[in-house]
XYZ file of N, CA and C in Angstrom:
807
model
N -24.981 -137.653 -149.316
C -25.960 -136.757 -147.990
C -25.545 -135.720 -148.469
N -24.240 -134.641 -148.668
C -23.234 -133.792 -148.578
C -23.480 -133.008 -149.860
N -24.708 -133.632 -151.174
C -25.141 -132.911 -152.336
C -26.140 -132.664 -152.381
N -27.295 -132.678 -151.406
C -28.639 -132.693 -151.163
C -28.761 -130.800 -150.742
N -27.943 -130.149 -150.485
C -28.292 -128.902 -150.614
C -27.003 -127.782 -150.415
N -27.430 -127.143 -151.618
C -26.094 -125.964 -151.497
C -27.156 -124.175 -151.794
N -26.016 -124.452 -149.843
C -25.949 -122.503 -150.149
C -25.958 -121.414 -150.924
N -25.840 -120.063 -151.146
C -24.536 -119.868 -151.826
C -24.828 -118.085 -150.664
N -23.194 -118.095 -150.152
C -22.601 -117.353 -149.412
C -23.547 -115.678 -149.686
N -23.718 -114.912 -150.456
C -24.276 -113.397 -151.889
C -22.603 -112.899 -151.066
N -22.284 -112.495 -151.815
C -20.692 -111.344 -149.866
C -20.279 -110.080 -151.856
N -20.061 -109.182 -151.294
C -19.141 -107.555 -152.404
C -17.564 -108.321 -151.105
N -17.106 -108.385 -150.561
C -16.090 -108.415 -150.030
C -15.574 -109.204 -148.896
N -14.187 -108.805 -148.745
C -14.224 -110.717 -147.812
C -14.290 -111.021 -147.133
N -14.663 -111.497 -146.110
C -15.538 -111.766 -145.060
C -15.415 -113.360 -144.699
N -15.571 -113.221 -142.893
C -15.630 -114.683 -142.232
C -16.832 -115.640 -142.842
N -17.006 -116.970 -143.457
C -17.506 -118.036 -144.055
C -17.861 -118.865 -143.289
N -19.178 -119.814 -143.412
C -19.445 -120.900 -142.929
C -17.973 -121.722 -143.376
N -18.315 -122.722 -142.707
C -16.812 -124.273 -143.026
C -18.231 -125.261 -143.752
N -18.965 -125.907 -143.004
C -19.536 -126.367 -143.394
C -19.562 -125.969 -145.296
N -19.117 -127.364 -145.808
C -19.491 -127.584 -147.371
C -20.565 -127.470 -148.357
N -21.834 -127.538 -147.192
C -22.813 -126.772 -148.494
C -22.979 -125.823 -148.479
N -21.981 -124.157 -147.489
C -22.051 -122.854 -148.346
C -21.462 -122.889 -148.974
N -22.001 -122.188 -150.218
C -20.720 -121.119 -151.342
C -20.949 -119.835 -151.193
N -19.493 -119.143 -150.621
C -19.491 -117.939 -151.183
C -19.993 -117.840 -152.356
N -19.728 -116.370 -152.811
C -20.300 -116.187 -154.200
C -19.450 -114.314 -154.315
N -19.486 -114.472 -155.180
C -18.836 -112.600 -155.214
C -19.869 -112.233 -155.660
N -20.581 -111.108 -155.722
C -21.777 -110.871 -156.719
C -20.898 -109.795 -156.833
N -21.393 -109.321 -157.711
C -21.643 -107.728 -158.751
C -20.193 -108.297 -158.754
N -19.122 -109.712 -159.652
C -18.198 -108.874 -159.966
C -17.394 -109.024 -161.269
N -18.479 -108.642 -162.286
C -18.406 -107.741 -163.320
C -18.454 -107.472 -163.400
N -18.867 -105.556 -162.570
C -18.263 -104.839 -161.545
C -17.508 -104.280 -161.441
N -15.785 -104.946 -160.856
C -15.108 -105.471 -159.906
C -14.278 -105.429 -160.882
N -13.499 -106.346 -161.663
C -12.754 -107.232 -162.770
C -11.550 -107.576 -162.181
N -10.755 -105.804 -161.090
C -9.775 -106.079 -160.238
C -9.952 -106.760 -158.930
N -11.221 -106.930 -158.622
C -11.363 -107.532 -157.022
C -11.504 -109.129 -157.523
N -10.314 -109.301 -156.557
C -10.556 -111.608 -156.229
C -10.885 -111.234 -155.196
N -11.505 -111.764 -154.276
C -11.556 -112.032 -153.288
C -11.343 -113.468 -152.985
N -10.858 -114.543 -154.403
C -10.695 -115.958 -153.923
C -12.134 -116.726 -153.413
N -13.810 -115.990 -153.511
C -14.953 -116.794 -153.464
C -15.287 -117.349 -155.524
N -16.521 -118.309 -155.384
C -17.058 -117.957 -156.640
C -17.872 -117.023 -156.937
N -17.430 -116.507 -158.399
C -17.734 -115.347 -158.901
C -18.763 -115.594 -159.805
N -20.294 -114.187 -159.919
C -21.491 -114.720 -160.309
C -21.675 -113.982 -162.076
N -20.396 -113.927 -162.095
C -20.015 -114.103 -163.603
C -19.086 -114.664 -164.857
N -19.828 -116.172 -164.652
C -19.769 -116.830 -165.220
C -20.455 -118.047 -165.793
N -20.685 -119.045 -166.356
C -22.215 -119.947 -166.431
C -22.873 -118.189 -166.903
N -24.739 -118.919 -167.099
C -25.155 -117.820 -167.039
C -25.733 -117.481 -165.954
N -25.403 -115.679 -166.475
C -25.380 -114.418 -165.486
C -25.819 -113.538 -165.633
N -26.238 -112.765 -164.453
C -27.122 -111.457 -164.783
C -25.822 -110.338 -163.452
N -23.876 -111.064 -163.646
C -23.476 -110.213 -162.262
C -23.727 -108.778 -163.080
N -23.866 -107.944 -164.534
C -23.687 -106.705 -164.145
C -24.364 -105.566 -163.677
N -25.715 -106.532 -162.833
C -27.037 -106.110 -162.892
C -26.801 -106.024 -161.472
N -26.131 -106.382 -160.742
C -25.329 -107.007 -159.203
C -25.781 -104.647 -158.105
N -25.116 -103.814 -158.765
C -25.813 -102.952 -158.595
C -26.859 -101.897 -158.268
N -27.751 -102.837 -159.012
C -29.644 -102.942 -158.884
C -30.166 -104.206 -158.475
N -29.240 -105.109 -158.694
C -30.331 -106.204 -157.819
C -30.140 -107.427 -157.089
N -28.635 -106.208 -156.812
C -28.332 -106.347 -155.849
C -28.241 -107.921 -154.883
N -28.770 -108.488 -154.273
C -27.703 -110.180 -153.980
C -27.873 -111.343 -154.855
N -30.055 -110.954 -155.550
C -29.757 -111.660 -156.563
C -29.061 -112.059 -157.392
N -27.943 -111.517 -157.650
C -27.695 -111.662 -158.666
C -26.924 -113.828 -158.183
N -26.481 -112.761 -157.257
C -25.646 -114.810 -156.739
C -27.107 -115.642 -156.841
N -28.060 -115.426 -156.908
C -29.806 -116.327 -156.173
C -29.989 -116.511 -157.879
N -29.808 -115.698 -159.562
C -29.899 -116.069 -160.350
C -28.590 -117.133 -161.810
N -27.211 -116.559 -160.045
C -26.155 -117.205 -160.737
C -26.641 -119.508 -160.331
N -27.204 -119.281 -158.923
C -26.704 -120.509 -157.762
C -28.268 -121.311 -158.988
N -29.411 -120.727 -159.142
C -30.375 -121.227 -159.974
C -29.938 -121.829 -161.910
N -29.120 -121.039 -161.934
C -28.661 -121.087 -163.881
C -27.683 -122.391 -163.038
N -26.635 -122.739 -162.684
C -25.326 -123.096 -161.800
C -25.077 -124.050 -161.284
N -26.042 -124.375 -160.287
C -25.290 -125.784 -159.255
C -26.964 -126.309 -159.998
N -26.636 -127.159 -159.787
C -27.693 -129.086 -159.647
C -27.090 -129.527 -158.075
N -28.169 -129.190 -157.380
C -28.336 -130.005 -156.403
C -30.179 -130.044 -155.813
N -30.445 -131.039 -155.028
C -32.125 -131.616 -154.377
C -32.381 -129.996 -153.901
N -31.944 -128.907 -153.758
C -31.695 -128.085 -152.133
C -30.745 -127.199 -153.185
N -31.539 -125.839 -153.219
C -30.481 -124.752 -153.426
C -30.805 -122.890 -152.516
N -30.323 -122.792 -152.316
C -30.781 -121.608 -150.989
C -29.461 -120.202 -151.444
N -30.651 -119.637 -150.415
C -29.296 -117.976 -151.188
C -29.152 -117.944 -149.001
N -28.122 -116.861 -148.411
C -27.739 -116.099 -147.294
C -27.063 -114.906 -148.116
N -26.823 -114.330 -146.416
C -25.521 -113.776 -146.923
C -24.515 -113.426 -145.645
N -23.282 -112.876 -146.406
C -22.959 -112.819 -146.151
C -22.559 -112.092 -144.398
N -23.519 -111.781 -143.344
C -23.973 -111.194 -142.884
C -25.167 -111.261 -141.996
N -25.881 -112.140 -142.616
C -26.689 -112.694 -143.135
C -27.238 -113.955 -142.968
N -27.291 -114.865 -141.476
C -27.333 -116.025 -142.043
C -28.943 -116.832 -141.167
N -28.837 -118.418 -141.938
C -29.654 -119.880 -141.016
C -29.572 -119.796 -139.726
N -30.651 -119.786 -138.072
C -29.340 -120.102 -137.754
C -29.775 -121.595 -137.806
N -29.192 -121.605 -136.083
C -29.177 -123.090 -134.976
C -30.816 -123.206 -134.374
N -31.499 -124.083 -134.223
C -32.548 -122.995 -133.425
C -31.771 -123.393 -131.889
N -30.683 -124.572 -132.044
C -30.112 -123.240 -130.564
C -28.788 -123.672 -130.587
N -28.410 -121.945 -130.487
C -27.185 -121.410 -130.056
C -25.938 -121.886 -129.827
N -24.554 -121.300 -130.449
C -23.794 -123.148 -129.844
C -22.885 -121.238 -129.211
N -22.542 -121.136 -128.445
C -21.742 -120.118 -127.409
C -22.140 -118.560 -128.208
N -21.140 -117.900 -127.441
C -20.804 -116.945 -127.705
C -20.706 -116.296 -129.039
N -19.768 -116.551 -130.012
C -19.470 -116.557 -131.507
C -20.643 -116.811 -132.121
N -20.499 -115.956 -132.440
C -22.679 -116.077 -134.184
C -22.002 -116.900 -134.375
N -20.871 -117.115 -135.365
C -20.670 -117.597 -136.563
C -21.184 -119.704 -135.788
N -20.927 -119.505 -134.839
C -21.394 -120.582 -134.566
C -22.442 -120.825 -134.613
N -23.539 -119.994 -134.325
C -25.344 -120.003 -134.351
C -25.885 -120.568 -135.929
N -24.792 -120.767 -136.697
C -25.517 -121.080 -138.131
C -25.764 -121.942 -138.231
N -26.572 -122.344 -139.142
C -26.402 -123.247 -139.637
C -26.365 -124.865 -140.088
N -25.544 -125.890 -139.478
C -25.032 -127.091 -139.803
C -25.453 -127.527 -141.099
N -25.208 -128.856 -142.075
C -25.989 -129.511 -142.625
C -25.949 -130.622 -142.329
N -25.570 -130.978 -140.656
C -26.475 -131.600 -139.695
C -27.175 -131.354 -138.925
N -27.675 -130.810 -138.410
C -29.327 -130.225 -138.639
C -29.816 -129.995 -139.350
N -29.434 -129.215 -140.931
C -30.801 -129.641 -141.963
C -30.862 -130.077 -142.767
N -29.812 -130.760 -142.583
C -30.202 -132.034 -143.463
C -32.105 -132.473 -143.163
N -31.076 -132.981 -142.486
C -32.721 -133.611 -141.601
C -34.309 -133.325 -141.392
N -34.067 -132.285 -141.509
C -35.914 -130.854 -141.992
C -35.795 -130.964 -143.273
N -34.692 -131.695 -144.255
C -35.270 -131.460 -145.821
C -35.731 -132.678 -145.619
N -35.867 -133.770 -144.999
C -36.632 -134.974 -145.886
C -38.603 -134.306 -145.377
N -38.914 -132.898 -143.966
C -40.268 -132.999 -144.089
C -40.202 -131.544 -144.639
N -39.973 -130.524 -144.727
C -39.843 -129.336 -145.535
C -39.346 -129.298 -146.627
N -40.055 -128.294 -147.935
C -39.789 -128.113 -148.762
C -39.252 -127.238 -149.298
N -39.340 -125.455 -148.536
C -38.814 -124.278 -148.257
C -38.776 -123.832 -146.785
N -36.865 -123.456 -146.242
C -37.171 -123.123 -145.083
C -36.838 -121.813 -145.472
N -36.991 -121.025 -144.564
C -37.148 -118.905 -144.647
C -36.722 -118.676 -143.104
N -36.526 -117.765 -143.590
C -36.425 -117.234 -141.498
C -37.283 -116.201 -141.045
N -37.308 -116.265 -140.108
C -38.719 -115.967 -139.353
C -38.948 -114.555 -140.122
N -39.815 -114.906 -140.156
C -41.513 -113.376 -140.414
C -40.887 -112.101 -139.940
N -40.971 -111.031 -140.289
C -40.409 -110.126 -139.510
C -42.033 -109.591 -139.445
N -42.284 -107.828 -139.275
C -42.960 -107.522 -138.821
C -42.727 -105.957 -139.084
N -43.951 -105.440 -139.305
C -43.718 -104.364 -138.927
C -44.613 -103.207 -137.840
N -45.376 -104.110 -137.879
C -47.171 -104.405 -136.626
C -47.478 -102.852 -136.630
N -47.158 -101.058 -136.660
C -47.910 -100.361 -137.414
C -47.371 -99.825 -139.142
N -46.901 -100.856 -140.258
C -47.206 -100.093 -141.128
C -47.637 -101.550 -141.679
N -47.917 -101.249 -142.881
C -48.085 -102.345 -144.208
C -47.133 -102.657 -144.670
N -46.108 -103.480 -145.724
C -45.618 -103.598 -146.581
C -45.256 -102.116 -147.019
N -46.448 -101.988 -148.240
C -46.843 -101.044 -149.307
C -46.596 -100.167 -147.776
N -47.541 -99.089 -146.976
C -46.430 -98.134 -146.378
C -45.559 -97.918 -146.373
N -44.108 -99.137 -144.947
C -43.387 -99.398 -145.334
C -42.231 -99.302 -146.183
N -42.287 -99.405 -147.810
C -42.192 -99.490 -148.634
C -41.728 -98.223 -148.692
N -42.993 -97.281 -148.483
C -43.340 -96.001 -149.784
C -42.437 -94.927 -148.432
N -42.660 -95.437 -147.483
C -42.192 -94.045 -146.207
C -40.926 -94.622 -146.303
N -39.726 -95.476 -146.638
C -38.389 -95.597 -146.441
C -38.064 -96.016 -147.623
N -38.058 -95.871 -149.413
C -38.266 -96.034 -150.767
C -38.334 -95.499 -151.355
N -39.009 -96.181 -153.013
C -40.113 -94.922 -153.102
C -41.084 -95.888 -153.839
N -42.295 -95.276 -153.629
C -43.673 -95.963 -154.233
C -44.056 -96.773 -155.597
N -43.375 -95.879 -156.069
C -43.733 -96.552 -157.684
C -43.140 -97.093 -157.590
N -42.370 -97.456 -158.266
C -41.836 -98.801 -157.747
C -42.806 -99.911 -157.605
N -42.904 -100.502 -156.309
C -44.317 -100.821 -156.484
C -45.730 -100.734 -156.862
N -45.742 -99.213 -156.895
C -47.020 -99.467 -158.178
C -46.417 -100.041 -159.412
N -45.345 -99.065 -160.107
C -44.845 -100.462 -161.501
C -44.885 -101.318 -161.422
N -44.867 -101.997 -160.035
C -44.247 -103.518 -160.005
C -45.296 -104.137 -160.538
N -46.786 -103.739 -159.794
C -48.363 -104.109 -159.780
C -48.873 -104.814 -161.281
N -48.899 -103.413 -162.390
C -48.667 -103.161 -163.157
C -48.049 -104.370 -164.238
N -46.336 -104.124 -163.666
C -45.830 -105.681 -164.964
C -46.772 -107.486 -164.427
N -47.203 -106.721 -162.668
C -48.386 -108.402 -162.637
C -49.128 -108.194 -163.409
N -49.327 -107.359 -162.936
C -50.994 -107.155 -163.961
C -51.044 -107.965 -165.092
N -49.677 -107.602 -165.524
C -49.224 -107.511 -167.565
C -49.379 -109.209 -167.443
N -48.329 -109.649 -167.009
C -47.761 -110.671 -167.438
C -48.381 -112.019 -166.144
N -49.301 -111.906 -165.299
C -49.092 -113.577 -164.990
C -50.665 -112.396 -163.435
N -51.806 -112.016 -164.533
C -53.493 -111.588 -163.323
C -53.792 -112.209 -162.443
N -53.746 -112.720 -162.693
C -53.450 -114.488 -161.695
C -53.282 -114.526 -160.220
N -51.922 -113.409 -160.197
C -51.659 -113.290 -159.131
C -52.105 -111.326 -158.368
N -53.091 -110.738 -159.653
C -53.120 -109.451 -158.804
C -53.347 -109.447 -157.188
N -54.959 -109.732 -157.464
C -55.520 -110.039 -156.381
C -54.083 -110.664 -155.201
N -53.660 -111.488 -155.152
C -53.074 -111.596 -153.997
C -51.763 -110.254 -153.944
N -51.030 -110.458 -155.092
C -50.615 -109.028 -154.837
C -50.982 -108.114 -154.058
N -52.251 -107.580 -153.995
C -52.573 -106.673 -153.255
C -53.684 -106.917 -152.141
N -52.917 -108.366 -151.896
C -53.037 -109.000 -150.078
C -51.873 -109.179 -149.307
N -51.032 -109.195 -149.934
C -50.016 -109.202 -148.899
C -48.677 -108.113 -148.837
N -49.099 -106.799 -149.841
C -48.964 -105.734 -149.944
C -49.847 -104.870 -149.302
N -51.190 -105.106 -148.553
C -51.576 -104.778 -146.890
C -51.525 -105.147 -145.716
N -50.378 -106.622 -145.980
C -49.917 -107.579 -144.340
C -49.489 -105.704 -143.821
N -49.392 -106.227 -142.743
C -47.404 -105.498 -141.596
C -46.586 -106.830 -141.495
N -46.782 -107.799 -142.013
C -45.443 -109.093 -142.073
C -44.685 -110.036 -143.560
N -43.279 -110.483 -143.975
C -43.009 -110.605 -144.447
C -41.871 -111.448 -144.454
N -41.733 -112.102 -145.491
C -40.315 -113.174 -145.196
C -39.274 -111.908 -145.689
N -38.137 -111.275 -145.383
C -37.396 -110.504 -145.590
C -35.895 -111.265 -146.221
N -35.436 -110.578 -147.593
C -34.034 -110.803 -147.166
C -33.864 -111.416 -148.665
N -34.540 -111.650 -149.328
C -35.090 -113.007 -150.047
C -33.711 -114.069 -150.099
N -33.829 -114.226 -148.597
C -33.179 -115.628 -147.990
C -33.962 -117.176 -148.287
N -33.670 -117.795 -148.916
C -34.481 -118.569 -148.129
C -33.496 -120.823 -149.544
N -33.817 -121.786 -148.327
C -33.537 -123.156 -149.140
C -34.764 -123.645 -149.554
N -35.247 -124.176 -150.303
C -35.569 -125.180 -151.116
C -36.438 -125.764 -152.876
N -36.420 -126.776 -152.617
C -36.645 -127.360 -153.300
C -35.960 -126.638 -154.828
N -35.299 -126.980 -155.707
C -34.830 -127.598 -156.911
C -36.476 -126.693 -158.579
N -36.467 -127.354 -158.030
C -38.056 -128.197 -158.828
C -38.982 -126.998 -158.888
N -39.079 -126.079 -157.348
C -40.057 -125.092 -156.606
C -39.369 -123.541 -157.047
N -37.797 -123.550 -156.507
C -36.293 -122.640 -156.880
C -36.944 -121.906 -158.438
N -36.916 -123.181 -159.654
C -37.241 -123.155 -160.699
C -37.675 -122.567 -161.577
N -39.627 -122.310 -159.886
C -40.509 -121.925 -160.755
C -40.572 -120.306 -160.275
N -40.233 -121.142 -159.559
C -40.029 -119.269 -159.338
C -39.562 -118.125 -159.178
N -37.887 -118.115 -159.561
C -37.218 -117.353 -160.368
C -37.878 -117.058 -161.477
N -38.151 -118.375 -162.600
C -38.612 -118.530 -163.647
C -39.678 -116.846 -163.407
N -40.575 -117.195 -162.640
C -41.492 -115.661 -162.973
C -40.557 -114.517 -161.750
N -40.587 -115.052 -160.198
C -39.290 -113.503 -160.270
C -38.497 -112.412 -161.322
N -37.610 -113.125 -162.262
C -36.512 -112.158 -163.376
C -38.077 -112.225 -164.991
N -38.675 -112.996 -164.523
C -40.211 -111.911 -165.938
C -40.119 -110.996 -165.303
N -40.760 -110.885 -164.783
C -41.176 -109.768 -163.234
C -40.074 -108.451 -163.615
N -38.742 -108.888 -162.683
C -37.865 -107.927 -162.648
C -37.547 -107.854 -163.987
N -36.940 -107.519 -164.875
C -37.057 -107.424 -166.243
C -37.988 -106.908 -167.187
N -38.710 -107.398 -166.842
C -39.647 -106.072 -167.295
C -39.942 -105.048 -166.588
N -39.974 -105.095 -165.859
C -40.295 -103.287 -164.624
C -38.409 -103.035 -164.944
N -37.633 -103.753 -165.464
C -36.538 -102.984 -165.826
C -36.930 -101.799 -167.386
N -37.649 -102.719 -167.640
C -38.269 -102.384 -169.218
C -39.565 -101.308 -169.014
N -40.162 -101.152 -167.659
C -40.625 -100.669 -168.083
C -39.828 -98.731 -167.367
N -39.508 -99.019 -165.826
C -39.219 -97.527 -165.264
C -37.572 -97.454 -165.285
N -37.264 -98.102 -166.813
C -35.911 -97.476 -167.211
C -34.626 -96.863 -165.960
N -34.658 -95.414 -166.873
C -33.446 -95.655 -165.854
C -33.617 -93.826 -165.098
N -32.932 -94.894 -163.698
C -33.923 -93.676 -162.311
C -31.977 -93.143 -162.121
N -32.812 -91.577 -161.106
C -31.303 -91.225 -161.186
C -31.458 -91.217 -159.382
N -30.517 -92.762 -159.088
C -31.214 -92.654 -156.931
C -29.954 -92.685 -156.504
N -29.713 -93.049 -155.604
C -28.867 -93.233 -154.447
C -28.386 -94.556 -154.506
N -26.813 -94.529 -154.199
C -26.248 -96.014 -154.628
C -27.304 -97.159 -154.477
N -27.222 -96.329 -153.224
C -28.382 -97.206 -151.437
C -29.861 -97.629 -152.518
N -30.505 -96.580 -152.661
C -31.738 -96.577 -153.391
C -32.139 -97.378 -155.003
N -30.531 -97.005 -155.751
C -31.176 -98.042 -156.941
C -30.459 -99.921 -156.549
N -30.686 -100.063 -155.649
C -30.875 -101.531 -155.247
C -31.678 -102.109 -155.323
N -33.073 -100.906 -155.306
C -35.007 -100.965 -155.853
C -35.254 -102.968 -156.281
N -34.552 -103.628 -157.476
C -34.425 -104.791 -157.658
C -34.665 -105.252 -157.435
N -34.138 -105.578 -155.445
C -33.591 -106.463 -155.216
C -34.386 -106.659 -153.960
N -34.946 -104.981 -153.110
C -36.212 -104.846 -152.475
C -37.451 -105.190 -153.240
N -38.097 -105.060 -153.909
C -38.636 -105.444 -154.543
C -39.295 -106.921 -154.451
N -37.810 -107.354 -155.535
C -37.831 -109.305 -154.826
C -38.615 -109.072 -153.738
N -37.621 -108.627 -152.162
C -38.000 -109.427 -151.325
C -39.619 -109.251 -151.419
N -40.724 -108.241 -151.417
C -41.724 -108.607 -150.969
C -42.648 -109.454 -151.766
N -42.490 -109.396 -153.399
C -43.076 -110.947 -154.042
C -42.837 -111.797 -154.539
N -41.814 -111.741 -153.647
C -41.976 -113.215 -152.850
C -42.897 -113.595 -151.934
N -43.307 -113.245 -151.387
C -44.288 -113.067 -150.349
C -46.146 -113.729 -151.749
N -45.810 -112.662 -152.199
C -46.441 -113.063 -153.248
C -46.976 -114.233 -153.181
N -45.630 -114.396 -154.397
C -46.292 -115.309 -154.794
C -45.537 -116.774 -154.140
N -44.979 -117.336 -153.001
C -44.664 -118.088 -151.471
C -47.279 -118.520 -151.315
N -47.565 -116.946 -151.218
C -49.164 -116.678 -150.746
C -49.189 -117.201 -152.071
N -49.844 -117.186 -153.385
C -49.983 -117.535 -154.407
C -50.392 -119.270 -154.815
N -49.133 -119.410 -154.206
C -48.543 -121.208 -154.703
C -49.805 -122.091 -153.583
N -50.041 -121.338 -152.283
C -50.583 -122.463 -150.900
C -52.310 -122.445 -151.461
N -52.398 -120.811 -151.947
C -54.011 -120.606 -152.323
C -53.584 -122.071 -153.667
N -53.253 -122.389 -153.956
C -52.814 -122.921 -155.703
C -53.554 -124.762 -154.841
N -52.526 -124.503 -153.860
C -52.172 -126.106 -153.134
C -51.117 -126.331 -154.364
N -50.145 -126.112 -154.392
C -48.528 -126.517 -155.286
C -47.981 -126.103 -153.976
N -47.635 -125.480 -152.823
C -46.838 -125.666 -151.032
C -47.669 -125.593 -150.422
N -47.388 -126.219 -149.383
C -48.433 -126.497 -148.532
C -47.764 -126.376 -147.553
N -48.807 -125.393 -146.328
C -48.021 -124.380 -145.069
C -47.517 -125.784 -143.948
N -47.555 -126.820 -144.230
C -46.793 -127.875 -143.864
C -45.120 -128.019 -143.480
N -45.457 -127.913 -145.103
C -44.125 -127.981 -146.220
C -43.162 -127.110 -145.956
N -43.612 -126.008 -145.669
C -42.652 -124.718 -145.219
C -42.208 -125.059 -143.427
N -40.180 -124.638 -143.398
C -40.509 -124.542 -141.822
C -39.193 -123.412 -141.809
N -39.562 -122.391 -140.468
C -38.891 -121.134 -140.714
C -37.866 -121.395 -139.636
N -37.247 -120.906 -139.897
C -35.590 -121.276 -138.746
C -34.853 -119.249 -138.600
N -34.422 -119.174 -136.861
C -34.145 -118.141 -136.965
C -33.451 -117.449 -137.751
N -33.053 -116.017 -137.721
C -32.413 -115.601 -138.128
C -31.037 -114.961 -136.806
N -30.087 -115.079 -137.633
C -28.628 -114.913 -137.398
C -27.904 -113.829 -137.764
N -27.443 -112.215 -136.938
C -26.565 -111.009 -138.014
C -25.915 -111.264 -137.259
N -24.472 -112.197 -137.716
C -23.441 -112.347 -137.727
C -22.473 -110.982 -136.688
N -23.079 -110.019 -136.952
C -22.404 -108.308 -136.394
C -23.736 -107.658 -135.535
N -24.051 -108.024 -135.329
C -25.651 -108.044 -134.730
C -26.755 -106.922 -135.305
N -27.285 -106.242 -134.251
C -28.827 -104.797 -134.824
C -28.285 -104.131 -133.551
N -27.965 -103.031 -133.991
C -27.995 -101.725 -133.046
C -29.576 -101.057 -133.363
N -30.487 -102.163 -133.076
C -31.705 -101.848 -132.687
C -32.497 -100.418 -132.598
N -32.423 -99.378 -131.107
C -32.043 -98.223 -131.413
C -31.727 -97.550 -132.214
N -31.006 -97.499 -133.163
C -31.377 -96.819 -134.445
C -32.115 -97.407 -135.388
N -31.223 -98.603 -134.606
C -33.042 -98.702 -136.460
C -33.946 -99.014 -136.038
N -34.261 -98.383 -134.661
C -35.972 -98.469 -134.258
C -36.596 -96.744 -134.776
N -35.018 -95.741 -134.594
C -35.321 -94.538 -134.424
C -35.328 -93.999 -136.023
N -35.017 -95.024 -137.354
C -34.740 -94.938 -139.084
C -36.611 -95.232 -138.848
N -36.433 -95.784 -137.849
C -37.699 -96.988 -138.940
C -38.913 -95.886 -138.403
N -38.721 -94.917 -137.132
C -39.702 -94.196 -136.346
C -40.169 -93.116 -137.590
N -38.736 -92.463 -138.219
C -38.388 -90.549 -138.836
C -38.875 -91.485 -140.485
N -38.787 -92.876 -140.774
C -39.658 -92.772 -141.830
C -41.138 -92.728 -141.855
N -41.682 -93.489 -140.904
C -42.567 -93.217 -141.011
C -43.615 -91.813 -140.313
N -43.262 -90.618 -140.179
C -43.365 -90.069 -139.002
C -43.297 -88.593 -140.257
N -42.034 -88.800 -140.709
C -40.923 -86.959 -140.942
C -40.647 -87.764 -142.968
N -41.086 -89.190 -143.140
C -40.694 -89.325 -144.525
C -39.197 -89.293 -144.456
N -37.967 -89.748 -143.748
C -36.607 -89.739 -144.475
C -36.694 -91.294 -144.481
N -35.824 -91.348 -145.687
C -35.602 -92.169 -146.345
C -34.409 -92.432 -146.580
N -33.905 -94.225 -145.896
C -33.079 -94.499 -145.953
C -31.945 -94.943 -146.846
N -31.133 -94.451 -146.442
C -30.135 -94.214 -146.874
C -29.158 -95.143 -147.007
N -28.974 -96.710 -145.879
C -28.668 -97.308 -145.864
C -28.334 -98.751 -145.217
N -28.360 -99.687 -145.029
C -28.128 -100.705 -144.265
C -28.554 -100.521 -143.149
N -28.880 -101.977 -142.155
C -29.202 -101.673 -140.890
C -28.211 -103.137 -139.933
């Protein structure tokens, strides 16, 4: 049972990691920092896109897991964002992270595990992205989808008009579904790279391929539900655990500045 699920934990620095054996800390962007040895699995061995980490962010970890892990279920979490257990255990946030003894029974009933949806309320996914990043990235993505996967275009428009979605590229899913999703996703992103070319952006803003993927995961998922490939009853949401906590005041102020004063984000929260 212990090999039923493997979850890579993307990180670029040494950090406290879950001790449960289903978690695999992975040093993302290892190719870009050859002199840095964190003692974790590196994302630049086997079939990989480690060199793209400065623009793909945690997706280089997802790609590595997709191409190099063999388990019935495969997932992705972050060094400071994890899937939470149903009931928090004590004051140490590391103890809030779900363990295999709680996750494994869920896999008998669910094909996909996701963090709870993020709700923007006064912003659509498109308008929020436009105010915090650069809307032309989503416009170009739409063009790519219209070329490669035209059947997804209506769903793309519907999702971008929504005010909520699954974020952070966090997921645990059946390997066969991951194969389908990653094939679709990376076909789009590689084509988007060719279309966008090189852009002079800040180090924070240049990671937009990872951000685009957060949004279009919802497109893929919603399309699969429409097609009957995935049943909503087979999707499970879990709490999202922020290991460092969140300054919601600071985050809220940045959100409002982005919406009303068009001040783009230049750091994570």
